[in-house]
Each structure stands twice: as C-alpha cells, then as structure tokens.
Coordinates of C-alpha atoms in Angstrom, one line a residue:
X1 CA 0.0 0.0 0.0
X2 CA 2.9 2.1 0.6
X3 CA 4.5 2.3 -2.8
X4 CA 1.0 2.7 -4.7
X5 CA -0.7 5.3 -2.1
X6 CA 2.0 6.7 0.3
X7 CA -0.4 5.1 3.0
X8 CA 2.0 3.4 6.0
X9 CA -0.3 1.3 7.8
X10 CA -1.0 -1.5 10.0
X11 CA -1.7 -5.0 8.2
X12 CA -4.3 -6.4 10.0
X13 CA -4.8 -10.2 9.0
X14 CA -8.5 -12.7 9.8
X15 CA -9.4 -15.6 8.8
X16 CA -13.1 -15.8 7.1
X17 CA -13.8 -19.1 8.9
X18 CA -13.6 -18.0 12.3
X19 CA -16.3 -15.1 12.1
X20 CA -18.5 -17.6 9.9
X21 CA -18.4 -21.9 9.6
X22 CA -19.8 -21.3 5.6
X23 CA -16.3 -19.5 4.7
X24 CA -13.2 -21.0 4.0
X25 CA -10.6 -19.9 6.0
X26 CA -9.1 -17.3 3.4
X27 CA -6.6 -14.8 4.8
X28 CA -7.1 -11.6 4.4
X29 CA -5.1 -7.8 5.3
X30 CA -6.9 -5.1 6.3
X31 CA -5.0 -2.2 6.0
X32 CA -5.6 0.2 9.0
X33 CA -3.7 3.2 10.7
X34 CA -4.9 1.4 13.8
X35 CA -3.9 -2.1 15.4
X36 CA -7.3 -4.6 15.2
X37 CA -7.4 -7.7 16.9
X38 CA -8.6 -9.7 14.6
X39 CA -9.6 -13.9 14.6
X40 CA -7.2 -16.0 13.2
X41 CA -6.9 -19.5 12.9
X42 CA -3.9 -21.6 13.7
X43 CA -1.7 -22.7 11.3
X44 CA -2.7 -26.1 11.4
X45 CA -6.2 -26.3 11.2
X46 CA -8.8 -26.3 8.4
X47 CA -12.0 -24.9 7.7
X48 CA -15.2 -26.6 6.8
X49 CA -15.3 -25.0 3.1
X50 CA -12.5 -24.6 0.8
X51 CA -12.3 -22.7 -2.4
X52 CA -11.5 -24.3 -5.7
X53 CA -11.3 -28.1 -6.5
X54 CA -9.3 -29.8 -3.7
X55 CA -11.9 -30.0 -1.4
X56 CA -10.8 -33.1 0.1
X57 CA -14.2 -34.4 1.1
X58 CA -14.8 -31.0 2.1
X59 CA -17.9 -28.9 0.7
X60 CA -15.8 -26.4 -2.2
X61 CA -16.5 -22.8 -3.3
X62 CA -16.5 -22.0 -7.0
X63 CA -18.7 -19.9 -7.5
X64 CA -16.3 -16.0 -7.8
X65 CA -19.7 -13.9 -6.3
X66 CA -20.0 -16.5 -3.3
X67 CA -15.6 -16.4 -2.8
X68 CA -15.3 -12.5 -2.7
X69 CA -18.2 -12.3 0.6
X70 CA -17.1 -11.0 3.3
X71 CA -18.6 -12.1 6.8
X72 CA -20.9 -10.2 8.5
X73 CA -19.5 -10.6 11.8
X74 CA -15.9 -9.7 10.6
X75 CA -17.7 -6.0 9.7
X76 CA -19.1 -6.5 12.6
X77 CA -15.9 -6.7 14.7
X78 CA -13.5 -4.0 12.7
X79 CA -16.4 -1.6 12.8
X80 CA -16.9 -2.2 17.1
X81 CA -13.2 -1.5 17.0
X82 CA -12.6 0.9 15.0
X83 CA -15.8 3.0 16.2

C-alpha cells in the first residue's frame, strides 16, 4: 500500500472461517492506521469449506460472487473496533 498510495499502515490479517463456519478460512489484510485484533486460525487447522477443487471431502466454493463475501461478523468486529 505504501509504494502505490504513500499510505504506511498496520496490516491487519483474519481468517473468514472463524467469524463464519460457511467461509473458507481465506486470509485476508486489512490495511488500517490502527492495530485490530482480529480472529485467526492456527496454522494447522482447516476450515469446513474450501475454495477451488481440492476439497478433500470437504464442501468447495466456486462460485467468484459466493468467494469474494465477506462475513458479516468480521464487519461487525473491525467496525466495534474501530468505532
């Protein structure tokens, strides 16, 4: 973020699946000029739902519309925070 807007910030990074069991786990930053605690899983754990096709008997997200949602209770939590 720094090179393309001149924006030095804090990465903040959650995991989908903990704020909601029908995401895949899917990392992703939040850039912030503010520290959030945010849920993350462990690095050895698995979610429920996986995107793409190695679902490994688990139930797989293809869909791009159903992929790029973003759980409710995540807005939830960096809005209580940030607010």
């Amino acid at each position: 973020m720094e090179h393309n807007y001149n924006f030095v910030g804090i990465a903040n990074v959650a995991h989908y699946a903990v704020y909601d069991k029908s995401f895949p786990k899917k990392p992703t930053t939040f850039m912030s000029n503010k520290f959030l605690s945010l849920g993350k899983m462990s690095s050895g754990s698995k979610a429920d739902i996986v995107i793409g096709s190695r679902g490994q008997g688990r139930k797989q997200i293809r869909d791009y519309n159903e992929r790029s949602n973003i759980p409710l209770n995540l807005v939830k939590d960096i809005l209580e925070q940030v607010i």
